Each structure stands twice: as C-alpha cells, then as structure tokens.
Short mmCIF file of C-alpha atoms in Angstrom, two decimals:
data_model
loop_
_atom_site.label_atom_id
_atom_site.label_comp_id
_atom_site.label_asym_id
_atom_site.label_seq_id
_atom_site.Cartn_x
_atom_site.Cartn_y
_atom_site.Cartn_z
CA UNK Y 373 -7.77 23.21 0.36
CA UNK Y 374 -4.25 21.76 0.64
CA UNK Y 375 -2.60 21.01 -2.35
CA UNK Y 376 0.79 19.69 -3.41
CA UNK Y 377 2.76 20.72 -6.41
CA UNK Y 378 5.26 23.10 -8.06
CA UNK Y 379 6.21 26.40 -9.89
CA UNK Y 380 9.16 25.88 -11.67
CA UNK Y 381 10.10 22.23 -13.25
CA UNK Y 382 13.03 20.03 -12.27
CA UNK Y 383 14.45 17.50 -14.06
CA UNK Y 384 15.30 15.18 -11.08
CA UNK Y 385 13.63 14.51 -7.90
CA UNK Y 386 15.14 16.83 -4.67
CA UNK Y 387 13.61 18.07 -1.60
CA UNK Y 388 12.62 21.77 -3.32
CA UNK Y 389 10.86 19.70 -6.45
CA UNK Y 390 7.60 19.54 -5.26
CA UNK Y 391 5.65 22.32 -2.30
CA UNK Y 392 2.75 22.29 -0.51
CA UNK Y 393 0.17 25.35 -1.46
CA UNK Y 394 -3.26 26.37 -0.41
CA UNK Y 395 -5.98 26.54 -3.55
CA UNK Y 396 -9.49 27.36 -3.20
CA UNK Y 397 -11.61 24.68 -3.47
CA UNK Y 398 -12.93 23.38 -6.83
CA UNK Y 399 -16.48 23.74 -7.94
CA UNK Y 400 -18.48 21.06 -9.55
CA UNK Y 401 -20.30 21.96 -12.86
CA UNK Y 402 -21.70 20.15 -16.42
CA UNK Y 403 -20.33 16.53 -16.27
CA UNK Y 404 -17.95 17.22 -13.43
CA UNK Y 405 -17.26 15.39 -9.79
CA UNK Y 406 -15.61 16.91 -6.68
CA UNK Y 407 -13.91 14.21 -5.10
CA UNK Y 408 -12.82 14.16 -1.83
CA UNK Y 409 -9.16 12.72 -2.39
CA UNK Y 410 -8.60 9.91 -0.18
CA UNK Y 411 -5.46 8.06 -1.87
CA UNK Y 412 -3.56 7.81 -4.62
CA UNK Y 413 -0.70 6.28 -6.32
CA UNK Y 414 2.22 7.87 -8.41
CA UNK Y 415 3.31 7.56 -12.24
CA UNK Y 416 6.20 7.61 -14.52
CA UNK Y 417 3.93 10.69 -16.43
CA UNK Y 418 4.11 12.53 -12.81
CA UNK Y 419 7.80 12.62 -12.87
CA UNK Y 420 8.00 13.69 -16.64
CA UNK Y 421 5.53 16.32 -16.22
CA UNK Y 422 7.30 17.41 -13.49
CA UNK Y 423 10.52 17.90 -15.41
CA UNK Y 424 8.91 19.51 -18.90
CA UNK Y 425 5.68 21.53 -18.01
CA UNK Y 426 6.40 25.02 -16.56
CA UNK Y 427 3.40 26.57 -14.99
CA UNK Y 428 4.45 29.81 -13.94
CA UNK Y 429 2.92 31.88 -12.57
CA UNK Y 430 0.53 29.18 -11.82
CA UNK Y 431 0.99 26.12 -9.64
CA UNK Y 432 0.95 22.74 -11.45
CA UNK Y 433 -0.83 19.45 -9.04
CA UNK Y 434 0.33 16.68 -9.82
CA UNK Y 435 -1.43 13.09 -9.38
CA UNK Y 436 -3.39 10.97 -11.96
CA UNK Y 437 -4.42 7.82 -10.21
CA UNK Y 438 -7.04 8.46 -7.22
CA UNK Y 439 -9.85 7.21 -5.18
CA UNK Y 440 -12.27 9.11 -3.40
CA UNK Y 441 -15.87 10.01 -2.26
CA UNK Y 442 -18.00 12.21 -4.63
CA UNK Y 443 -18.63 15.13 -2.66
CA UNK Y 444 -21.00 17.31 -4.94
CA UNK Y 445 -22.13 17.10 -9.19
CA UNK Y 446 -21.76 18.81 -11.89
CA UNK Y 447 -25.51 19.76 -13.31
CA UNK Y 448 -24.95 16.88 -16.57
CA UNK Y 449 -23.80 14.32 -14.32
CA UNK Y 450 -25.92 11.05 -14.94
CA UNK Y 451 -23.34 8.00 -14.03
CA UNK Y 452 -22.73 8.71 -9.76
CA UNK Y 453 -24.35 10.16 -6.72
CA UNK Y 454 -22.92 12.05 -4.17
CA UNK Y 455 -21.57 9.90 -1.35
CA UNK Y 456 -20.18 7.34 -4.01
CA UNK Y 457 -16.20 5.77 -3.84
CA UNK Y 458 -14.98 5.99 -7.19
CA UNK Y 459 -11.44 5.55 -8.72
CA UNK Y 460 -9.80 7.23 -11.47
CA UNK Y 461 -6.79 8.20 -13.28
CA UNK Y 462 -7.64 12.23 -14.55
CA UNK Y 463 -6.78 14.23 -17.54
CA UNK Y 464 -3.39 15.13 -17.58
CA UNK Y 465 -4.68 18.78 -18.86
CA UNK Y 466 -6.34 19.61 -15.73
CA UNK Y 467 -5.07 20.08 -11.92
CA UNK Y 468 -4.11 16.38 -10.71
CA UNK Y 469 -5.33 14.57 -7.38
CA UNK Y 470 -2.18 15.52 -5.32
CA UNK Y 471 -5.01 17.77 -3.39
CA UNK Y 472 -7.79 17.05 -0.93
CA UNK Y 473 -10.17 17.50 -3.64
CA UNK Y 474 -9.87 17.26 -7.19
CA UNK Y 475 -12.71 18.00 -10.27
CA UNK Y 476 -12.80 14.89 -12.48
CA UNK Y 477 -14.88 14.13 -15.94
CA UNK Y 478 -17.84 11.33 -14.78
CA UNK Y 479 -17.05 10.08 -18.07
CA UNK Y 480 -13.24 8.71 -16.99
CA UNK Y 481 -14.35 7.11 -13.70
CA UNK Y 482 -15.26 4.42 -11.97
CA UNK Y 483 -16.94 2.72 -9.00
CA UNK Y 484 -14.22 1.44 -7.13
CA UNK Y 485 -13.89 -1.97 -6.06
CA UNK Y 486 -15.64 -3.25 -2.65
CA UNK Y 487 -13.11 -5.67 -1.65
CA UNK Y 488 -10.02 -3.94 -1.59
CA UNK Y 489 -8.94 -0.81 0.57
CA UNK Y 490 -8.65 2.89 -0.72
CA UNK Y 491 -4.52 2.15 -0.81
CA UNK Y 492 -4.85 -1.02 -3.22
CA UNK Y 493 -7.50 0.43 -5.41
CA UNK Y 494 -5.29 3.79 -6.28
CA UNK Y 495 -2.90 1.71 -7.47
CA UNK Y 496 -4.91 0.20 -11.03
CA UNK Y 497 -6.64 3.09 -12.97
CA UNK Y 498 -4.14 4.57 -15.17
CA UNK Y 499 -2.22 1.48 -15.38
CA UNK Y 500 -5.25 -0.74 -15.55
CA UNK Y 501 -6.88 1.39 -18.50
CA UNK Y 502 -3.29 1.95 -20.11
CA UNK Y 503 -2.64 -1.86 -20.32
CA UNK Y 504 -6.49 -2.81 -21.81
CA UNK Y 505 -6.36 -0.34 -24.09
CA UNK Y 506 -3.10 -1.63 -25.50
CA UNK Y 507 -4.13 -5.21 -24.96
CA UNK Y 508 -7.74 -4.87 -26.48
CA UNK Y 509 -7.69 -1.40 -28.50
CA UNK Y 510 -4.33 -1.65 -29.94
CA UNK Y 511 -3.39 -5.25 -30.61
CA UNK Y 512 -7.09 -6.44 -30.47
CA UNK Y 513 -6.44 -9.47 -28.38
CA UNK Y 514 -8.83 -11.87 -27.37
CA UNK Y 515 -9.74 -15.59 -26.33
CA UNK Y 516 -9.05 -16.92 -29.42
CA UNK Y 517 -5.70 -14.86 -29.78
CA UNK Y 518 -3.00 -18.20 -29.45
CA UNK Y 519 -0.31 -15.57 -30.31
CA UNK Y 520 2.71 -14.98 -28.17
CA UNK Y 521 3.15 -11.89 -26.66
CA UNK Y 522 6.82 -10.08 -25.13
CA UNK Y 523 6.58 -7.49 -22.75
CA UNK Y 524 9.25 -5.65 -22.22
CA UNK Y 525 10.00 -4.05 -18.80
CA UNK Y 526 7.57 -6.41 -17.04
CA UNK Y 527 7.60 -5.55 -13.41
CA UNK Y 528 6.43 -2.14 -13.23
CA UNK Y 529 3.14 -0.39 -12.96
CA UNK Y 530 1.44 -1.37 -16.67
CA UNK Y 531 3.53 -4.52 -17.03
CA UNK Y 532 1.89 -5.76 -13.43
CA UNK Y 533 -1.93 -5.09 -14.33
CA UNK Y 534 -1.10 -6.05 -17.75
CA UNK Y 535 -0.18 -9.74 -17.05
CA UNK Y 536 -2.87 -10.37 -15.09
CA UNK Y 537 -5.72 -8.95 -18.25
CA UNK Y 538 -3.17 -10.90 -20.97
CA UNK Y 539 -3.03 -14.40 -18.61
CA UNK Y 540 -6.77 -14.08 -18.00
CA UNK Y 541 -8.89 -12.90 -20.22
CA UNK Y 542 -6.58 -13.98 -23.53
CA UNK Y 543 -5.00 -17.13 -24.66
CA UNK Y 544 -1.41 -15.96 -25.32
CA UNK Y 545 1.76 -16.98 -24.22
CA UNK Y 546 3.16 -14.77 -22.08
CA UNK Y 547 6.95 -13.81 -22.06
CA UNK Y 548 7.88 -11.10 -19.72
CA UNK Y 549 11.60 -8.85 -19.16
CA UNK Y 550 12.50 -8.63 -15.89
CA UNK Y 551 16.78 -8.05 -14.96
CA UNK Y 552 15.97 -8.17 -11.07
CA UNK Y 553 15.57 -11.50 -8.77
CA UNK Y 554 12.52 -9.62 -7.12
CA UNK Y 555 11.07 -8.14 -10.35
CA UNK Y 556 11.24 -12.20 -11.89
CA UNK Y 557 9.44 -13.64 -8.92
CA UNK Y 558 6.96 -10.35 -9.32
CA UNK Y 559 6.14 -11.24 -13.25
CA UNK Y 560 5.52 -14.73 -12.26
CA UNK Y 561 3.37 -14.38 -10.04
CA UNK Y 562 1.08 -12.29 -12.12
CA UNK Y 563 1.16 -14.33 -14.99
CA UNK Y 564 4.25 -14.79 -16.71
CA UNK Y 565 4.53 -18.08 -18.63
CA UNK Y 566 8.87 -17.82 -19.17
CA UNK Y 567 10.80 -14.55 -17.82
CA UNK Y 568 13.70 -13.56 -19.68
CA UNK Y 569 16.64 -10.47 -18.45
CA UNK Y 570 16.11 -6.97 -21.14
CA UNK Y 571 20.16 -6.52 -19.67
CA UNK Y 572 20.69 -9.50 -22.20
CA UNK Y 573 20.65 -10.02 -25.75
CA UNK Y 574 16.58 -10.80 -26.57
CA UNK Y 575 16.59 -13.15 -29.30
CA UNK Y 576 19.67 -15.85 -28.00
CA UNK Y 577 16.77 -15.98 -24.56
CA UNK Y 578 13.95 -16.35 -26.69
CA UNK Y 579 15.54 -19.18 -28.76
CA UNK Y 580 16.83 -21.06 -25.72
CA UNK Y 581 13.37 -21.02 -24.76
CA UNK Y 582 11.93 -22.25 -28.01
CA UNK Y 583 10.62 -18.78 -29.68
CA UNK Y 584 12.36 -18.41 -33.35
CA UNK Y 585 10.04 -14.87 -33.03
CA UNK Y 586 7.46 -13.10 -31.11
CA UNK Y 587 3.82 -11.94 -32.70
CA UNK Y 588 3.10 -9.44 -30.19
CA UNK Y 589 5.56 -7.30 -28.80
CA UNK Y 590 5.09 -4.52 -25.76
CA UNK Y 591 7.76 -2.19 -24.75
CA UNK Y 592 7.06 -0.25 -21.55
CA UNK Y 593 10.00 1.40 -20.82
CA UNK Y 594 13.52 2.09 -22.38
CA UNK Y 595 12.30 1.59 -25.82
CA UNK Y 596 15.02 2.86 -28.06
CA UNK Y 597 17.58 0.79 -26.29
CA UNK Y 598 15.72 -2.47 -26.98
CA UNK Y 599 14.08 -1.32 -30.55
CA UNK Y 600 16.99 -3.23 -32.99
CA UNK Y 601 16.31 -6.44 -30.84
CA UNK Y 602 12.52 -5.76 -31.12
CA UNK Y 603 13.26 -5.66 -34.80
CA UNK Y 604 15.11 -8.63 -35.06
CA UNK Y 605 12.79 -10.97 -32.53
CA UNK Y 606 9.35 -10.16 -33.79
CA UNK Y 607 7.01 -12.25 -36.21
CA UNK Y 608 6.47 -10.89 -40.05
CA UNK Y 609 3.20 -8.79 -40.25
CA UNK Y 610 3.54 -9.09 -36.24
CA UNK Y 611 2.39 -5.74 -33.79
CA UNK Y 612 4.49 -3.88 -31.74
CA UNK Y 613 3.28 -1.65 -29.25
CA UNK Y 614 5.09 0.99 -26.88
CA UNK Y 615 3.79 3.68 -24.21
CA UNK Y 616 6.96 5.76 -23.28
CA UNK Y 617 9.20 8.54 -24.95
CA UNK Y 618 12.17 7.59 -26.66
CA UNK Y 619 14.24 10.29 -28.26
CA UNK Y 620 14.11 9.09 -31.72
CA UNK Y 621 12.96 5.55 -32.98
CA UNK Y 622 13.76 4.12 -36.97
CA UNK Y 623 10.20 3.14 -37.86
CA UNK Y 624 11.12 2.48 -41.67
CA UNK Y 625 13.05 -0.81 -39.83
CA UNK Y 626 10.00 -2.28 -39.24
CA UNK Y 627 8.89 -2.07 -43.08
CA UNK Y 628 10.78 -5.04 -44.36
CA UNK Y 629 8.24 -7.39 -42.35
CA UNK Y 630 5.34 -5.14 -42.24
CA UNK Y 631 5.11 -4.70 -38.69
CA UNK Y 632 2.28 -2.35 -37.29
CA UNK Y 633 2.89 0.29 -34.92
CA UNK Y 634 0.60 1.00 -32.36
CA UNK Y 635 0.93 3.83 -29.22
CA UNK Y 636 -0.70 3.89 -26.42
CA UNK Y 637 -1.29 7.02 -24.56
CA UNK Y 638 -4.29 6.98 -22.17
CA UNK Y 639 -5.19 10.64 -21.44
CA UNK Y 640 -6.00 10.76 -25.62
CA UNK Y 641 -9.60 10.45 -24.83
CA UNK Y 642 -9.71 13.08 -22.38
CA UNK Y 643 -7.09 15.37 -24.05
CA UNK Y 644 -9.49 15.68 -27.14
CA UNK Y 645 -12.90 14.34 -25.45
CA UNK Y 646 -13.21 11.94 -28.27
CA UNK Y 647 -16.85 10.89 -28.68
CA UNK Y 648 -15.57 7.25 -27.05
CA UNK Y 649 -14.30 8.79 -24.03
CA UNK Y 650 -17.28 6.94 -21.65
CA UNK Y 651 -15.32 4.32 -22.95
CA UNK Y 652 -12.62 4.55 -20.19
CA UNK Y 653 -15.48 4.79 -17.38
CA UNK Y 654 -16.94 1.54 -18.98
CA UNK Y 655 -13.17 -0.20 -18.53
CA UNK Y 656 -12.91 0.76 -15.16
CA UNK Y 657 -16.35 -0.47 -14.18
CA UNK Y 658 -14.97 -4.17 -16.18
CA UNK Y 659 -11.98 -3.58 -13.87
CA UNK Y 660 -13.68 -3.13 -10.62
CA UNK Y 661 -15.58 -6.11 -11.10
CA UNK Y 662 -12.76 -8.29 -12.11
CA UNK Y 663 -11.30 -7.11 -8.75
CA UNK Y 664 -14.04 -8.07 -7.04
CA UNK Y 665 -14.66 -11.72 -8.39
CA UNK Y 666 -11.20 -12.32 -7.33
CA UNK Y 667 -9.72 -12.76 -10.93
CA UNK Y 668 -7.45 -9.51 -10.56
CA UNK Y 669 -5.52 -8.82 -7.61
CA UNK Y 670 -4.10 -5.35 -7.23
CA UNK Y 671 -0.62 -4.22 -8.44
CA UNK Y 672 0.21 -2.00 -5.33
CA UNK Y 673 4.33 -2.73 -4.84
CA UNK Y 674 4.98 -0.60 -1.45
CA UNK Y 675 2.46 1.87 0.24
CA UNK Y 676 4.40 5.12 1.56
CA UNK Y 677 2.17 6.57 3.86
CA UNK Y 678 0.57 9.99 3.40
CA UNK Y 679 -0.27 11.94 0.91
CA UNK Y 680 2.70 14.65 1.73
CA UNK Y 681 6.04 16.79 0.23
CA UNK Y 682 8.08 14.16 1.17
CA UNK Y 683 6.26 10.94 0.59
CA UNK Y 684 5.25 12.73 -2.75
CA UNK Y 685 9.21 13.33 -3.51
CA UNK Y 686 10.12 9.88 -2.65
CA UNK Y 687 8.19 7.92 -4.85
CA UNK Y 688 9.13 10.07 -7.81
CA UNK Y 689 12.81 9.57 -6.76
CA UNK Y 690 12.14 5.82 -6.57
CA UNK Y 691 10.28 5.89 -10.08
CA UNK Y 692 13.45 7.83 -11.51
CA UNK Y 693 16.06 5.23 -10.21
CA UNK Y 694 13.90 2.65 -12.43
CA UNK Y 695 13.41 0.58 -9.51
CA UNK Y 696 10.36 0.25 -7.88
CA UNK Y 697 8.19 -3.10 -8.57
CA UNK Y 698 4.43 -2.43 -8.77
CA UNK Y 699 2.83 0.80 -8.04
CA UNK Y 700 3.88 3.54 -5.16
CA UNK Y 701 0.68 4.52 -3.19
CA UNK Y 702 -0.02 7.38 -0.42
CA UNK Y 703 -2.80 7.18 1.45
CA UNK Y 704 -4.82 10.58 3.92
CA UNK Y 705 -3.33 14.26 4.38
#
C-alpha cells in the first residue's frame, strides 16, 4: 500500500520532510479495524512528532484524524461491520492514517456523520474529543455551569470545535483570543460571546469588557507566553486548563489562589488502554449525532486536495507559521 512519512526527523517543514514509501498492507486482528483511508486532516501533534520521534531504521506515518470504510475485523471486534464509514483520530503509538489503509482500536472510533462529506468529517475527531474531554473531563462543565470561560488561541483546530460544545451544550460565557481580523470573525461565528487580541495585555481587555477575573481558563497554544497574565486574570479556586508543550511553566504561581491544573492529552487512553478507553468511541458517536441534528457544524478551515508529499508538507508548513484558521484536510490518493 502507499504510504507517506519519514526516516529521519526535521524540525521545520521542507520539501525532503516527509516521502512517499510502499508498506505491506496491515492485517486486522483482536479488537482491530482495517480502514480503507479515504481523508484526513492534519495536527499540530503531526508536526511535533515529526520534529522529535526518530524512527530509523523504520518509517514513521504520520496522520491522526481519518475517515474511512472498514474493510475487514479483528476477531474481538463487537462495535462495526465491514462496509461501515467511521471517523477517528488513532493512537499516536501506532502507524498514523497518512496511508491507504490504516489498523485502528474499535474502541477509539466512530460512525461518522451522514450529513457531511468524507473532507468535513476528518476535520473533528482529535479536536472534537480533545476539546470534550477538557470541557467535560477536565473542568466538568455542564448546563448549570454559569461560569465564564477564556480560551486562549481561539481560532484554531480545538478552539473551533470547542466553542461550538462550550456555546451549546453549557451555560458559560464565552471569551475567546483571537489577534487576526479573519480568526475574530471565525470565533464569532462559532460561539464566541466577546473576542479579545492574546498580542495584548489580557486583563486591561477583560476589564474593559466587564470581567474583574475569569473562572475557567483554556490555553491552546503558546502557553508560557500568556501563563503570568493567566495568573493574574483568573478567579480564586478557578481551573486552568492547557493542551500544548511549553518549555517550562511556574505552577507554584498558581498556589496563592488555589487554582487547579488540569492537562489534556487525548491519545492517554490509548497510550495506556485505560479501562475507559470505549469512552472516546462513545464521544465520537455523541459527536456524530450532534453533527447530524445540525447543532455542530464542522471546523474544516481550507481543504488542500489529496492526500500527497506535497499537500502533506504544506499543511504542516501552514500549521508551523501559526496561521491557519480551522482544520487543514486532504482528501483521495
């Protein structure tokens, strides 16, 4: 089968980053699918992988978010039939859906929604699960949550799906970062109640809109830059939340009001199979069907065209220049 990845990691996007290869095709055992790989969308964890994991003298596919047909079952499998479009977003510890086919866990997919194409649908599941596991798991929001909630870096892949769950399925009000024209009008759209620039001090925004502090506060991107204003805007005994890397982060600041600290990292229930890992399968099935009643719409920003080297190279270099407003998709080899 054709597959696209790499040998040797690089730090920045460039026309040798990422090769095609041919693999033998995957086989299907205990809870496992073979998908038939029909599109998928690109991630921030793509490009970091890309620059930290060396697979030599193996090749390393890249690609968590896809959709596909089921093509043949593992023996255990109990949750899908063969001929069945599902959607997914992997285990970061196995080969990625950058491939015509790909082996994926039953337990961490999905139907995929009716209503929307193969293109739109690649662009929610490791976004989608990554922002209701924060939402729900981490800061155990709800419809009776009248909290405020400030999400930092807004316009991108997690910040997109994430408005939508926070505006629809929660009562809280909703501020969102966004330093672009485009990216404002983007958050709004989804759900934002005020929009305020992360290229500007946080709390002199927040008090010109009325905010002294902020219960509930999200960072998606850029963390350590923003952490002493995070500090300073949120609520005593409030929650702050964060899904990227920063180099090094203060925690004891957080102390004096007794903020909580919660990470989100999605491939943790596939990483170690916890015994909730159907849980992710159950989230995408919620998602799906909130697609399909028309009270999610789908976060794809710009569609690239197929699943290739260099389609593959530019959305990483897009993701890199910290840019791109929704979620990159390719679609057919």
């Amino acid at each position: 089968m054709k597959a696209i990845g790499y040998k040797n990691p690089s730090e920045t996007a460039t026309a040798g980053s990422l090769q095609e290869y041919t693999l033998d095709m995957p086989v299907a055992s205990a809870r496992d699918l073979l998908i038939e790989v029909k599109a998928v969308s690109v991630n921030p964890v793509d490009t970091k992988l890309r620059g930290r994991i060396n697979p030599s003298p193996d090749i390393k596919v890249l690609g968590y978010d896809g959709v596909g047909i089921v093509k043949a079952v593992g023996e255990q499998v109990t949750l899908f039939n063969v001929g069945d479009r599902v959607f997914y977003a992997g285990d970061m510890s196995r080969q990625g859906s950058n491939a015509e086919f790909q082996l994926v866990d039953e337990r961490i997919v999905g139907l995929a929604p009716t209503s929307i194409s193969d293109a739109q649908a690649a662009a929610l599941p490791l976004t989608a699960v990554t922002a209701w596991e924060l939402l729900f798991d981490r800061l155990q929001l709800n419809r009776d949550s009248n909290q405020s909630v400030l999400i930092i870096g807004a316009a991108g892949g997690v910040g997109s799906i994430m408005l939508q769950l926070a505006k629809q399925l929660t009562n809280v009000t909703i501020i969102a970062t966004a330093s672009r024209e485009k990216s404002a009008d983007w958050v709004r759209k989804l759900g934002a109640d005020h929009v305020i620039n992360h290229h500007q001090p946080l709390a002199e925004q927040l008090t010109a809109l009325g905010f002294d502090s902020v219960d509930n506060i999200v960072s998606l991107t850029n963390t350590d830059q923003h952490f002493e204003q995070i500090v300073e805007c949120i609520t005593p005994q409030g929650k702050f939340a964060l899904i990227d890397d920063p180099a090094s982060l203060n925690v004891v600041a957080l102390k004096r009001k007794s903020v909580s600290l919660h990470w989100e990292f999605m491939f943790t229930r596939s990483l170690f199979e916890t015994t909730d890992m159907q849980t992710q399968h159950d989230i995408l099935s919620q998602i799906a069907q909130l697609i399909d009643n028309g009270t999610l719409v789908t976060t794809l920003g710009e569609e690239l065209g197929k699943i290739n080297v260099e389609n593959l190279v530019k959305a990483h270099q897009l993701l890199e220049s910290q840019t791109a407003v929704g979620k990159l998709v390719l679609a057919g080899f």
